[in-house]
PDB file of C-alpha atoms and ligand atoms in Angstrom:
ATOM      1  CA  MET A 287      76.264 -79.157 -12.648  1.00 74.00           C
ATOM      2  CA  ILE A 288      78.873 -76.391 -13.092  1.00 89.00           C
ATOM      3  CA  GLN A 289      79.316 -74.468  -9.856  1.00 97.00           C
ATOM      4  CA  GLN A 290      78.241 -70.820  -9.836  1.00 98.00           C
ATOM      5  CA  ILE A 291      80.797 -68.295  -8.568  1.00 98.00           C
ATOM      6  CA  ALA A 292      79.673 -65.329  -6.452  1.00 99.00           C
ATOM      7  CA  LEU A 293      81.438 -62.271  -4.997  1.00 99.00           C
ATOM      8  CA  VAL A 294      79.760 -60.708  -1.963  1.00 99.00           C
ATOM      9  CA  THR A 295      81.118 -57.440  -0.536  1.00 99.00           C
ATOM     10  CA  GLY A 296      80.494 -56.420   3.068  1.00 98.00           C
ATOM     11  CA  ALA A 297      80.393 -60.095   4.031  1.00 99.00           C
ATOM     12  CA  SER A 298      81.921 -59.735   7.502  1.00 98.00           C
ATOM     13  CA  SER A 299      78.572 -58.876   9.109  1.00 98.00           C
ATOM     14  CA  GLY A 300      74.866 -58.248   8.643  1.00 98.00           C
ATOM     15  CA  ILE A 301      73.259 -58.570   5.216  1.00 99.00           C
ATOM     16  CA  GLY A 302      76.475 -59.488   3.387  1.00 99.00           C
ATOM     17  CA  ARG A 303      77.361 -62.252   5.791  1.00 99.00           C
ATOM     18  CA  ALA A 304      73.824 -63.706   5.709  1.00 99.00           C
ATOM     19  CA  THR A 305      73.902 -63.536   1.890  1.00 99.00           C
ATOM     20  CA  ALA A 306      77.320 -65.207   1.615  1.00 99.00           C
ATOM     21  CA  GLU A 307      76.218 -68.030   3.902  1.00 98.00           C
ATOM     22  CA  LEU A 308      72.869 -68.515   2.126  1.00 98.00           C
ATOM     23  CA  LEU A 309      74.441 -68.579  -1.337  1.00 98.00           C
ATOM     24  CA  ALA A 310      77.029 -71.108  -0.103  1.00 98.00           C
ATOM     25  CA  ARG A 311      74.274 -73.304   1.373  1.00 98.00           C
ATOM     26  CA  ASN A 312      72.632 -73.204  -2.059  1.00 98.00           C
ATOM     27  CA  GLY A 313      75.678 -74.523  -3.885  1.00 98.00           C
ATOM     28  CA  TYR A 314      77.480 -71.303  -4.877  1.00 98.00           C
ATOM     29  CA  TYR A 315      81.215 -70.875  -4.334  1.00 98.00           C
ATOM     30  CA  VAL A 316      81.398 -67.518  -2.556  1.00 98.00           C
ATOM     31  CA  PHE A 317      84.266 -65.045  -2.285  1.00 99.00           C
ATOM     32  CA  ALA A 318      83.410 -63.167   0.919  1.00 99.00           C
ATOM     33  CA  ILE A 319      84.887 -59.663   0.913  1.00 99.00           C
ATOM     34  CA  ALA A 320      85.435 -57.072   3.682  1.00 99.00           C
ATOM     35  CA  ARG A 321      88.188 -55.391   5.723  1.00 98.00           C
ATOM     36  CA  ARG A 322      87.895 -57.385   8.985  1.00 98.00           C
ATOM     37  CA  LEU A 323      89.598 -60.664   8.131  1.00 98.00           C
ATOM     38  CA  HIS A 324      88.950 -62.267  11.533  1.00 98.00           C
ATOM     39  CA  ARG A 325      85.199 -61.839  10.952  1.00 98.00           C
ATOM     40  CA  LEU A 326      85.460 -63.338   7.459  1.00 98.00           C
ATOM     41  CA  GLU A 327      87.466 -66.291   8.832  1.00 98.00           C
ATOM     42  CA  GLU A 328      84.465 -67.178  11.032  1.00 98.00           C
ATOM     43  CA  ILE A 329      82.513 -68.155   7.887  1.00 98.00           C
ATOM     44  CA  ARG A 330      85.370 -69.741   5.881  1.00 98.00           C
ATOM     45  CA  SER A 331      84.392 -73.192   4.555  1.00 98.00           C
ATOM     46  CA  ASP A 332      84.922 -75.308   1.451  1.00 97.00           C
ATOM     47  CA  GLN A 333      82.263 -73.056  -0.181  1.00 98.00           C
ATOM     48  CA  ILE A 334      83.323 -69.660   1.259  1.00 98.00           C
ATOM     49  CA  GLU A 335      86.727 -68.060   0.656  1.00 98.00           C
ATOM     50  CA  PRO A 336      87.524 -64.767   2.413  1.00 99.00           C
ATOM     51  CA  ILE A 337      89.201 -61.862   0.632  1.00 99.00           C
ATOM     52  CA  GLN A 338      90.327 -58.951   2.786  1.00 98.00           C
ATOM     53  CA  LEU A 339      90.120 -55.560   1.107  1.00 98.00           C
ATOM     54  CA  ASP A 340      88.812 -52.040   1.432  1.00 99.00           C
ATOM     55  CA  VAL A 341      86.380 -51.181  -1.392  1.00 98.00           C
ATOM     56  CA  THR A 342      88.083 -47.784  -1.758  1.00 98.00           C
ATOM     57  CA  ASP A 343      91.263 -49.570  -2.956  1.00 98.00           C
ATOM     58  CA  GLY A 344      90.962 -50.034  -6.734  1.00 98.00           C
ATOM     59  CA  GLU A 345      94.215 -51.971  -7.051  1.00 98.00           C
ATOM     60  CA  ALA A 346      93.149 -54.455  -4.343  1.00 98.00           C
ATOM     61  CA  ILE A 347      89.841 -54.976  -6.185  1.00 98.00           C
ATOM     62  CA  ARG A 348      91.648 -55.651  -9.487  1.00 98.00           C
ATOM     63  CA  MET A 349      93.925 -58.170  -7.730  1.00 98.00           C
ATOM     64  CA  ALA A 350      90.941 -59.868  -6.075  1.00 98.00           C
ATOM     65  CA  VAL A 351      89.097 -60.212  -9.390  1.00 98.00           C
ATOM     66  CA  ASP A 352      92.295 -61.544 -11.057  1.00 98.00           C
ATOM     67  CA  HIS A 353      92.524 -64.124  -8.265  1.00 98.00           C
ATOM     68  CA  VAL A 354      88.896 -65.202  -8.771  1.00 98.00           C
ATOM     69  CA  ILE A 355      89.378 -65.528 -12.539  1.00 98.00           C
ATOM     70  CA  SER A 356      92.686 -67.387 -12.255  1.00 98.00           C
ATOM     71  CA  THR A 357      91.313 -69.885  -9.709  1.00 98.00           C
ATOM     72  CA  LYS A 358      87.677 -70.262 -10.854  1.00 98.00           C
ATOM     73  CA  GLY A 359      87.703 -68.982 -14.437  1.00 98.00           C
ATOM     74  CA  LYS A 360      84.529 -66.895 -14.215  1.00 98.00           C
ATOM     75  CA  ILE A 361      82.257 -64.673 -12.121  1.00 98.00           C
ATOM     76  CA  ASP A 362      78.519 -65.377 -12.218  1.00 98.00           C
ATOM     77  CA  ILE A 363      77.256 -63.118  -9.427  1.00 99.00           C
ATOM     78  CA  LEU A 364      78.390 -59.834  -7.863  1.00 99.00           C
ATOM     79  CA  VAL A 365      76.575 -58.670  -4.748  1.00 99.00           C
ATOM     80  CA  ASN A 366      77.659 -55.063  -4.115  1.00 99.00           C
ATOM     81  CA  ASN A 367      76.689 -54.563  -0.496  1.00 99.00           C
ATOM     82  CA  ALA A 368      79.566 -53.044   1.545  1.00 99.00           C
ATOM     83  CA  GLY A 369      78.489 -49.729   2.974  1.00 98.00           C
ATOM     84  CA  PHE A 370      77.944 -47.513   5.976  1.00 98.00           C
ATOM     85  CA  GLY A 371      75.744 -44.590   6.965  1.00 98.00           C
ATOM     86  CA  GLN A 372      77.212 -41.146   7.505  1.00 98.00           C
ATOM     87  CA  LEU A 373      74.511 -39.381   9.489  1.00 98.00           C
ATOM     88  CA  GLY A 374      74.578 -35.691  10.367  1.00 98.00           C
ATOM     89  CA  THR A 375      73.343 -32.441   8.906  1.00 98.00           C
ATOM     90  CA  ILE A 376      74.561 -31.166   5.538  1.00 98.00           C
ATOM     91  CA  GLU A 377      76.123 -28.151   7.276  1.00 98.00           C
ATOM     92  CA  CYS A 378      78.091 -30.094   9.858  1.00 98.00           C
ATOM     93  CA  VAL A 379      79.317 -33.332   8.234  1.00 98.00           C
ATOM     94  CA  PRO A 380      82.895 -32.429   7.199  1.00 98.00           C
ATOM     95  CA  MET A 381      83.589 -32.697   3.469  1.00 98.00           C
ATOM     96  CA  GLU A 382      86.200 -35.423   4.141  1.00 98.00           C
ATOM     97  CA  ALA A 383      83.476 -37.551   5.761  1.00 98.00           C
ATOM     98  CA  ALA A 384      81.071 -36.815   2.879  1.00 98.00           C
ATOM     99  CA  HIS A 385      83.751 -37.876   0.379  1.00 98.00           C
ATOM    100  CA  ARG A 386      84.376 -41.062   2.359  1.00 98.00           C
ATOM    101  CA  GLN A 387      80.609 -41.819   2.214  1.00 98.00           C
ATOM    102  CA  PHE A 388      80.698 -41.651  -1.589  1.00 98.00           C
ATOM    103  CA  GLU A 389      84.072 -43.423  -1.885  1.00 98.00           C
ATOM    104  CA  VAL A 390      82.651 -46.483  -0.105  1.00 99.00           C
ATOM    105  CA  ASN A 391      78.934 -46.503  -0.961  1.00 98.00           C
ATOM    106  CA  VAL A 392      79.112 -45.272  -4.570  1.00 99.00           C
ATOM    107  CA  PHE A 393      82.624 -45.586  -6.028  1.00 99.00           C
ATOM    108  CA  GLY A 394      83.145 -48.875  -4.147  1.00 99.00           C
ATOM    109  CA  TYR A 395      80.181 -50.355  -6.066  1.00 99.00           C
ATOM    110  CA  ALA A 396      81.363 -48.748  -9.326  1.00 99.00           C
ATOM    111  CA  ARG A 397      84.913 -50.131  -8.943  1.00 98.00           C
ATOM    112  CA  PHE A 398      83.543 -53.656  -8.537  1.00 99.00           C
ATOM    113  CA  MET A 399      81.171 -53.288 -11.499  1.00 99.00           C
ATOM    114  CA  GLN A 400      84.020 -52.063 -13.712  1.00 98.00           C
ATOM    115  CA  ALA A 401      86.221 -54.955 -12.571  1.00 98.00           C
ATOM    116  CA  VAL A 402      83.696 -57.779 -13.135  1.00 98.00           C
ATOM    117  CA  LEU A 403      81.799 -56.587 -16.218  1.00 98.00           C
ATOM    118  CA  PRO A 404      84.500 -57.460 -18.805  1.00 98.00           C
ATOM    119  CA  HIS A 405      84.438 -61.065 -17.505  1.00 98.00           C
ATOM    120  CA  MET A 406      80.646 -61.239 -17.504  1.00 98.00           C
ATOM    121  CA  ARG A 407      80.473 -59.715 -21.001  1.00 98.00           C
ATOM    122  CA  ALA A 408      83.013 -62.229 -22.329  1.00 98.00           C
ATOM    123  CA  ARG A 409      80.696 -65.063 -21.235  1.00 98.00           C
ATOM    124  CA  LYS A 410      77.483 -63.133 -22.079  1.00 98.00           C
ATOM    125  CA  SER A 411      76.174 -64.044 -18.647  1.00 98.00           C
ATOM    126  CA  GLY A 412      76.052 -62.712 -15.098  1.00 98.00           C
ATOM    127  CA  CYS A 413      73.994 -60.972 -12.457  1.00 98.00           C
ATOM    128  CA  ILE A 414      74.885 -57.857 -10.441  1.00 99.00           C
ATOM    129  CA  VAL A 415      72.906 -57.086  -7.295  1.00 99.00           C
ATOM    130  CA  ASN A 416      73.386 -53.594  -5.863  1.00 99.00           C
ATOM    131  CA  MET A 417      72.209 -53.056  -2.286  1.00 99.00           C
ATOM    132  CA  THR A 418      70.466 -49.715  -2.018  1.00 98.00           C
ATOM    133  CA  SER A 419      67.983 -48.627   0.678  1.00 98.00           C
ATOM    134  CA  ALA A 420      64.563 -47.098   1.177  1.00 97.00           C
ATOM    135  CA  MET A 421      66.751 -43.965   1.378  1.00 98.00           C
ATOM    136  CA  GLY A 422      67.583 -44.485  -2.301  1.00 98.00           C
ATOM    137  CA  LYS A 423      64.247 -42.873  -3.219  1.00 97.00           C
ATOM    138  CA  MET A 424      63.557 -40.480  -0.315  1.00 97.00           C
ATOM    139  CA  THR A 425      65.342 -38.728   2.536  1.00 97.00           C
ATOM    140  CA  THR A 426      64.905 -37.127   5.955  1.00 97.00           C
ATOM    141  CA  PRO A 427      66.774 -34.383   7.830  1.00 98.00           C
ATOM    142  CA  GLY A 428      70.118 -35.766   9.011  1.00 98.00           C
ATOM    143  CA  PHE A 429      70.203 -38.557   6.414  1.00 98.00           C
ATOM    144  CA  GLY A 430      71.322 -36.329   3.511  1.00 98.00           C
ATOM    145  CA  TRP A 431      74.790 -37.699   2.705  1.00 98.00           C
ATOM    146  CA  TYR A 432      73.777 -41.336   3.103  1.00 98.00           C
ATOM    147  CA  SER A 433      70.596 -40.828   1.033  1.00 98.00           C
ATOM    148  CA  ALA A 434      72.568 -38.988  -1.642  1.00 98.00           C
ATOM    149  CA  SER A 435      74.959 -41.957  -1.907  1.00 99.00           C
ATOM    150  CA  LYS A 436      72.053 -44.387  -2.265  1.00 98.00           C
ATOM    151  CA  HIS A 437      70.251 -42.127  -4.789  1.00 98.00           C
ATOM    152  CA  ALA A 438      73.507 -42.155  -6.796  1.00 99.00           C
ATOM    153  CA  ILE A 439      73.632 -45.955  -6.677  1.00 98.00           C
ATOM    154  CA  GLU A 440      70.056 -46.181  -7.931  1.00 98.00           C
ATOM    155  CA  ALA A 441      70.893 -43.955 -10.921  1.00 98.00           C
ATOM    156  CA  LEU A 442      74.114 -45.838 -11.748  1.00 98.00           C
ATOM    157  CA  THR A 443      72.304 -49.153 -11.452  1.00 99.00           C
ATOM    158  CA  ASP A 444      69.458 -48.100 -13.757  1.00 98.00           C
ATOM    159  CA  ALA A 445      72.029 -46.818 -16.260  1.00 98.00           C
ATOM    160  CA  VAL A 446      74.210 -49.926 -16.272  1.00 99.00           C
ATOM    161  CA  ARG A 447      71.162 -52.194 -16.531  1.00 98.00           C
ATOM    162  CA  GLY A 448      70.307 -50.536 -19.831  1.00 98.00           C
ATOM    163  CA  GLU A 449      73.923 -50.756 -20.991  1.00 98.00           C
ATOM    164  CA  VAL A 450      74.351 -54.516 -20.493  1.00 98.00           C
ATOM    165  CA  MET A 451      70.839 -55.949 -20.824  1.00 97.00           C
ATOM    166  CA  ASN A 452      71.543 -57.068 -24.412  1.00 98.00           C
ATOM    167  CA  GLN A 453      74.698 -58.868 -23.255  1.00 98.00           C
ATOM    168  CA  GLY A 454      73.062 -61.490 -21.058  1.00 98.00           C
ATOM    169  CA  ILE A 455      73.720 -59.613 -17.804  1.00 98.00           C
ATOM    170  CA  ASP A 456      71.003 -58.822 -15.238  1.00 98.00           C
ATOM    171  CA  VAL A 457      71.299 -55.871 -12.845  1.00 98.00           C
ATOM    172  CA  VAL A 458      69.081 -55.747  -9.761  1.00 98.00           C
ATOM    173  CA  LEU A 459      68.487 -53.248  -6.950  1.00 98.00           C
ATOM    174  CA  ILE A 460      67.524 -54.546  -3.516  1.00 98.00           C
ATOM    175  CA  ALA A 461      66.188 -51.812  -1.216  1.00 98.00           C
ATOM    176  CA  PRO A 462      66.043 -52.856   2.439  1.00 98.00           C
ATOM    177  CA  GLY A 463      64.119 -50.965   5.080  1.00 97.00           C
ATOM    178  CA  LEU A 464      65.374 -51.023   8.651  1.00 96.00           C
ATOM    179  CA  ILE A 465      67.249 -54.311   9.272  1.00 98.00           C
ATOM    180  CA  ARG A 466      68.878 -55.484  12.526  1.00 97.00           C
ATOM    181  CA  THR A 467      72.629 -55.577  11.776  1.00 98.00           C
ATOM    182  CA  GLU A 468      75.732 -53.655  12.911  1.00 98.00           C
ATOM    183  CA  PHE A 469      74.635 -50.810  10.622  1.00 98.00           C
ATOM    184  CA  VAL A 470      72.552 -48.686  13.022  1.00 97.00           C
ATOM    185  CA  PRO A 471      74.938 -48.952  16.024  1.00 97.00           C
ATOM    186  CA  ARG A 472      77.853 -47.984  13.742  1.00 97.00           C
ATOM    187  CA  GLN A 473      75.807 -45.089  12.260  1.00 97.00           C
ATOM    188  CA  LEU A 474      75.029 -43.751  15.732  1.00 97.00           C
ATOM    189  CA  GLU A 475      78.676 -44.065  16.823  1.00 96.00           C
ATOM    190  CA  LEU A 476      79.742 -42.121  13.752  1.00 97.00           C
ATOM    191  CA  LEU A 477      77.046 -39.493  14.348  1.00 97.00           C
ATOM    192  CA  ASP A 478      78.473 -38.871  17.822  1.00 96.00           C
ATOM    193  CA  THR A 479      81.786 -37.842  16.211  1.00 97.00           C
ATOM    194  CA  ILE A 480      80.148 -34.958  14.276  1.00 98.00           C
ATOM    195  CA  ALA A 481      79.974 -31.631  16.145  1.00 98.00           C
ATOM    196  CA  HIS A 482      76.572 -29.934  15.825  1.00 98.00           C
ATOM    197  CA  PRO A 483      75.466 -26.583  17.290  1.00 98.00           C
ATOM    198  CA  THR A 484      72.552 -26.875  19.741  1.00 98.00           C
ATOM    199  CA  VAL A 485      70.042 -25.617  17.153  1.00 98.00           C
ATOM    200  CA  TYR A 486      70.383 -29.014  15.425  1.00 98.00           C
ATOM    201  CA  HIS A 487      70.049 -31.161  18.559  1.00 98.00           C
ATOM    202  CA  GLU A 488      66.298 -31.633  18.065  1.00 98.00           C
ATOM    203  CA  ILE A 489      67.018 -33.181  14.640  1.00 98.00           C
ATOM    204  CA  LEU A 490      69.728 -35.445  16.082  1.00 98.00           C
ATOM    205  CA  ASN A 491      67.290 -36.659  18.742  1.00 97.00           C
ATOM    206  CA  GLY A 492      64.712 -37.189  15.980  1.00 97.00           C
ATOM    207  CA  LEU A 493      67.194 -39.367  14.091  1.00 97.00           C
ATOM    208  CA  ARG A 494      67.895 -41.426  17.205  1.00 97.00           C
ATOM    209  CA  HIS A 495      64.129 -41.778  17.675  1.00 96.00           C
ATOM    210  CA  LEU A 496      63.651 -42.945  14.036  1.00 94.00           C
ATOM    211  CA  LEU A 497      66.377 -45.560  14.466  1.00 95.00           C
ATOM    212  CA  SER A 498      65.179 -46.694  17.894  1.00 93.00           C
ATOM    213  CA  ASN A 499      62.861 -49.263  16.230  1.00 85.00           C
ATOM    214  CA  GLU A 500      65.908 -51.178  15.002  1.00 87.00           C
ATOM    215  CA  PRO A 501      65.897 -53.855  17.770  1.00 89.00           C
ATOM    216  CA  GLN A 502      62.344 -54.856  16.670  1.00 93.00           C
ATOM    217  CA  SER A 503      63.155 -54.885  12.956  1.00 96.00           C
ATOM    218  CA  PRO A 504      63.808 -58.119  11.028  1.00 97.00           C
ATOM    219  CA  GLY A 505      67.259 -59.671  10.818  1.00 98.00           C
ATOM    220  CA  PRO A 506      69.312 -59.865   7.605  1.00 98.00           C
ATOM    221  CA  ALA A 507      67.974 -63.288   6.533  1.00 98.00           C
ATOM    222  CA  ILE A 508      65.018 -61.781   4.630  1.00 98.00           C
ATOM    223  CA  ILE A 509      67.337 -59.658   2.520  1.00 98.00           C
ATOM    224  CA  ALA A 510      69.643 -62.617   1.857  1.00 99.00           C
ATOM    225  CA  GLN A 511      66.588 -64.579   0.665  1.00 98.00           C
ATOM    226  CA  ALA A 512      65.652 -61.712  -1.676  1.00 98.00           C
ATOM    227  CA  VAL A 513      69.173 -61.769  -3.137  1.00 98.00           C
ATOM    228  CA  LEU A 514      69.004 -65.544  -3.643  1.00 98.00           C
ATOM    229  CA  ARG A 515      65.599 -65.228  -5.332  1.00 98.00           C
ATOM    230  CA  ALA A 516      66.919 -62.469  -7.609  1.00 98.00           C
ATOM    231  CA  VAL A 517      70.040 -64.337  -8.711  1.00 98.00           C
ATOM    232  CA  THR A 518      68.187 -67.602  -9.342  1.00 98.00           C
ATOM    233  CA  SER A 519      65.311 -65.994 -11.253  1.00 97.00           C
ATOM    234  CA  SER A 520      65.147 -66.197 -15.039  1.00 95.00           C
ATOM    235  CA  ASN A 521      63.472 -62.763 -14.961  1.00 96.00           C
ATOM    236  CA  PRO A 522      64.900 -60.900 -11.932  1.00 98.00           C
ATOM    237  CA  PRO A 523      63.160 -57.797 -10.550  1.00 97.00           C
ATOM    238  CA  VAL A 524      64.502 -54.352 -11.443  1.00 98.00           C
ATOM    239  CA  ARG A 525      64.075 -53.088  -7.870  1.00 98.00           C
ATOM    240  CA  ARG A 526      62.896 -55.121  -4.896  1.00 98.00           C
ATOM    241  CA  ALA A 527      61.947 -53.131  -1.768  1.00 98.00           C
ATOM    242  CA  LEU A 528      61.462 -55.034   1.494  1.00 98.00           C
ATOM    243  CA  PRO A 529      60.237 -55.413   4.178  1.00 97.00           C
ATOM    244  CA  LEU A 530      56.974 -53.447   4.179  1.00 95.00           C
ATOM    245  CA  ASP A 531      58.467 -50.247   5.707  1.00 94.00           C
ATOM    246  CA  SER A 532      60.722 -49.819   2.669  1.00 96.00           C
ATOM    247  CA  LYS A 533      57.833 -50.308   0.202  1.00 96.00           C
ATOM    248  CA  MET A 534      55.555 -47.992   2.207  1.00 96.00           C
ATOM    249  CA  ALA A 535      58.122 -45.193   2.633  1.00 95.00           C
ATOM    250  CA  VAL A 536      58.724 -44.926  -1.102  1.00 94.00           C
ATOM    251  CA  ALA A 537      55.008 -45.219  -1.947  1.00 96.00           C
ATOM    252  CA  ALA A 538      54.172 -42.515   0.618  1.00 97.00           C
ATOM    253  CA  ARG A 539      56.855 -40.201  -0.812  1.00 96.00           C
ATOM    254  CA  TRP A 540      55.285 -40.346  -4.285  1.00 96.00           C
ATOM    255  CA  LEU A 541      51.704 -40.361  -3.079  1.00 97.00           C
ATOM    256  CA  PHE A 542      52.069 -37.442  -0.618  1.00 97.00           C
ATOM    257  CA  GLY A 543      54.422 -35.283  -2.701  1.00 97.00           C
ATOM    258  CA  ALA A 544      57.481 -33.501  -1.260  1.00 97.00           C
ATOM    259  CA  ARG A 545      55.849 -31.044   1.168  1.00 97.00           C
ATOM    260  CA  LEU A 546      53.357 -33.406   2.814  1.00 98.00           C
ATOM    261  CA  PHE A 547      55.923 -36.216   3.007  1.00 97.00           C
ATOM    262  CA  ALA A 548      58.435 -33.878   4.693  1.00 97.00           C
ATOM    263  CA  TRP A 549      55.722 -32.921   7.219  1.00 97.00           C
ATOM    264  CA  ALA A 550      54.983 -36.624   7.904  1.00 97.00           C
ATOM    265  CA  VAL A 551      58.711 -37.271   8.424  1.00 97.00           C
ATOM    266  CA  ARG A 552      58.938 -34.393  10.903  1.00 97.00           C
ATOM    267  CA  GLN A 553      56.013 -35.950  12.814  1.00 97.00           C
ATOM    268  CA  ARG A 554      57.787 -39.348  12.884  1.00 95.00           C
ATOM    269  CA  MET A 555      60.951 -37.638  14.131  1.00 97.00           C
ATOM    270  CA  LYS A 556      58.884 -35.778  16.749  1.00 96.00           C
ATOM    271  CA  LEU A 557      60.192 -32.417  15.498  1.00 97.00           C
ATOM    272  CA  LYS A 558      58.258 -29.388  16.714  1.00 94.00           C
ATOM    273  CA  PHE A 559      58.666 -27.327  13.534  1.00 94.00           C
TER     274      PHE A 559
HETATM  275  P1  NDP B 123      76.765 -53.873   8.573  1.00 69.48           P
HETATM  276  O1  NDP B 123      77.388 -52.680   9.230  1.00 69.48           O
HETATM  277  O2  NDP B 123      76.370 -55.018   9.429  1.00 69.48           O
HETATM  278  O3  NDP B 123      77.719 -54.402   7.413  1.00 69.48           O
HETATM  279  C1  NDP B 123      78.406 -53.535   6.561  1.00 69.48           C
HETATM  280  C2  NDP B 123      79.459 -54.330   5.817  1.00 69.48           C
HETATM  281  O4  NDP B 123      80.157 -53.454   4.928  1.00 69.48           O
HETATM  282  C3  NDP B 123      80.484 -54.940   6.745  1.00 69.48           C
HETATM  283  O5  NDP B 123      80.780 -56.244   6.318  1.00 69.48           O
HETATM  284  C4  NDP B 123      81.711 -54.048   6.571  1.00 69.48           C
HETATM  285  O6  NDP B 123      82.872 -54.824   6.745  1.00 69.48           O
HETATM  286  C5  NDP B 123      81.550 -53.647   5.097  1.00 69.48           C
HETATM  287  N1  NDP B 123      82.283 -52.422   4.789  1.00 69.48           N
HETATM  288  C6  NDP B 123      82.051 -51.163   5.241  1.00 69.48           C
HETATM  289  N2  NDP B 123      82.953 -50.315   4.754  1.00 69.48           N
HETATM  290  C7  NDP B 123      83.797 -51.044   3.965  1.00 69.48           C
HETATM  291  C8  NDP B 123      84.944 -50.737   3.190  1.00 69.48           C
HETATM  292  N3  NDP B 123      85.430 -49.503   3.120  1.00 69.48           N
HETATM  293  N4  NDP B 123      85.549 -51.742   2.490  1.00 69.48           N
HETATM  294  C9  NDP B 123      85.076 -53.009   2.564  1.00 69.48           C
HETATM  295  N5  NDP B 123      83.982 -53.360   3.284  1.00 69.48           N
HETATM  296  C10 NDP B 123      83.373 -52.390   3.980  1.00 69.48           C
HETATM  297  O7  NDP B 123      75.514 -53.277   7.778  1.00 69.48           O
HETATM  298  P2  NDP B 123      74.375 -53.971   6.882  1.00 69.48           P
HETATM  299  O8  NDP B 123      74.648 -55.391   6.667  1.00 69.48           O
HETATM  300  O9  NDP B 123      73.082 -53.556   7.434  1.00 69.48           O
HETATM  301  O10 NDP B 123      74.599 -53.131   5.531  1.00 69.48           O
HETATM  302  C11 NDP B 123      74.808 -53.725   4.274  1.00 69.48           C
HETATM  303  C12 NDP B 123      74.242 -52.832   3.196  1.00 69.48           C
HETATM  304  O11 NDP B 123      72.838 -52.718   3.377  1.00 69.48           O
HETATM  305  C13 NDP B 123      74.801 -51.407   3.169  1.00 69.48           C
HETATM  306  O12 NDP B 123      75.053 -51.024   1.839  1.00 69.48           O
HETATM  307  C14 NDP B 123      73.664 -50.578   3.757  1.00 69.48           C
HETATM  308  O13 NDP B 123      73.660 -49.265   3.240  1.00 69.48           O
HETATM  309  C15 NDP B 123      72.449 -51.359   3.278  1.00 69.48           C
HETATM  310  N6  NDP B 123      71.249 -51.120   4.073  1.00 69.48           N
HETATM  311  C16 NDP B 123      71.174 -51.483   5.395  1.00 69.48           C
HETATM  312  C17 NDP B 123      70.022 -51.220   6.136  1.00 69.48           C
HETATM  313  C18 NDP B 123      69.868 -51.586   7.574  1.00 69.48           C
HETATM  314  O14 NDP B 123      68.903 -51.132   8.214  1.00 69.48           O
HETATM  315  N7  NDP B 123      70.723 -52.417   8.150  1.00 69.48           N
HETATM  316  C19 NDP B 123      68.878 -50.535   5.520  1.00 69.48           C
HETATM  317  C20 NDP B 123      69.056 -50.209   4.128  1.00 69.48           C
HETATM  318  C21 NDP B 123      70.203 -50.500   3.454  1.00 69.48           C
HETATM  319  P3  NDP B 123      84.255 -54.353   7.406  1.00 69.48           P
HETATM  320  O15 NDP B 123      83.932 -53.296   8.429  1.00 69.48           O
HETATM  321  O16 NDP B 123      84.800 -55.612   7.976  1.00 69.48           O
HETATM  322  O17 NDP B 123      85.044 -53.863   6.247  1.00 69.48           O
END
């Protein structure tokens, strides 16, 4: 059987790493992509080849894709997953930090799609999986910039799906709920770097409270399994939300409507207004 070739971004930890390892165990040759090379080297094998790059660097992405094509001749799967969460209020997150959020979470995905699509189109075959979030369809106070980046990804993904569906290419959204990775600790570290006046402290405490369930949440393996199921399916889902908290949050948003949902969120965050 001809070996399938996959690119997985954000493969140095969490969901990306679990996905890279699972795809490799299932026979894929995986290019594992991130900035921290020493973390990628931990998973190097005869099925996993690390590529060190920052997804904000378009030239590095072009060179990486050229390398994949010159050594393997094709790209079957792209898992766009590298990302981070810029928490903080809309007023206080500096514009540079907001731009960085979009450069990584949105334009990073777009750069990879633009780089791989010509190769997938040439072979009339391929599958792109874009990692979104429950926050791709809803938001809460303090999650604005991150949610906006994931809403943007959902729109771009729905658009590109329609653009390439007649060219043998599938495009899938996976929307995780809270998953135990390095994501939440890094989000909270980043939040601590944003100066907020005291009037916002109740919201910041509410955010910390929302995220305090993270140690009890599932590990990244369930999301990796969802990616594997999507890329091996002859009829992949358009959007797969999991685990249950991600499904429920989006359902509640549409069922309750904006005002009631916002009230329910304030209750969950223990806000007194
Ligand atoms: P982790 O923090 O564990 O992993 C994030 C990965 O992204 C790391 O490998 C990191 O590698 C990489 N990354 C971040 N910035 C860049 C960059 N500029 N260039 C290249 N790589 C980068 O988080 P998760 O595994 O949880 O997150 C993966 C995806 O899942 C993200 O898109 C996130 O939004 C989404 N998600 C996560 C949820 C969760 O609860 N964990 C919930 C919903 C969605 P390095 O630092 O080495 O570059």
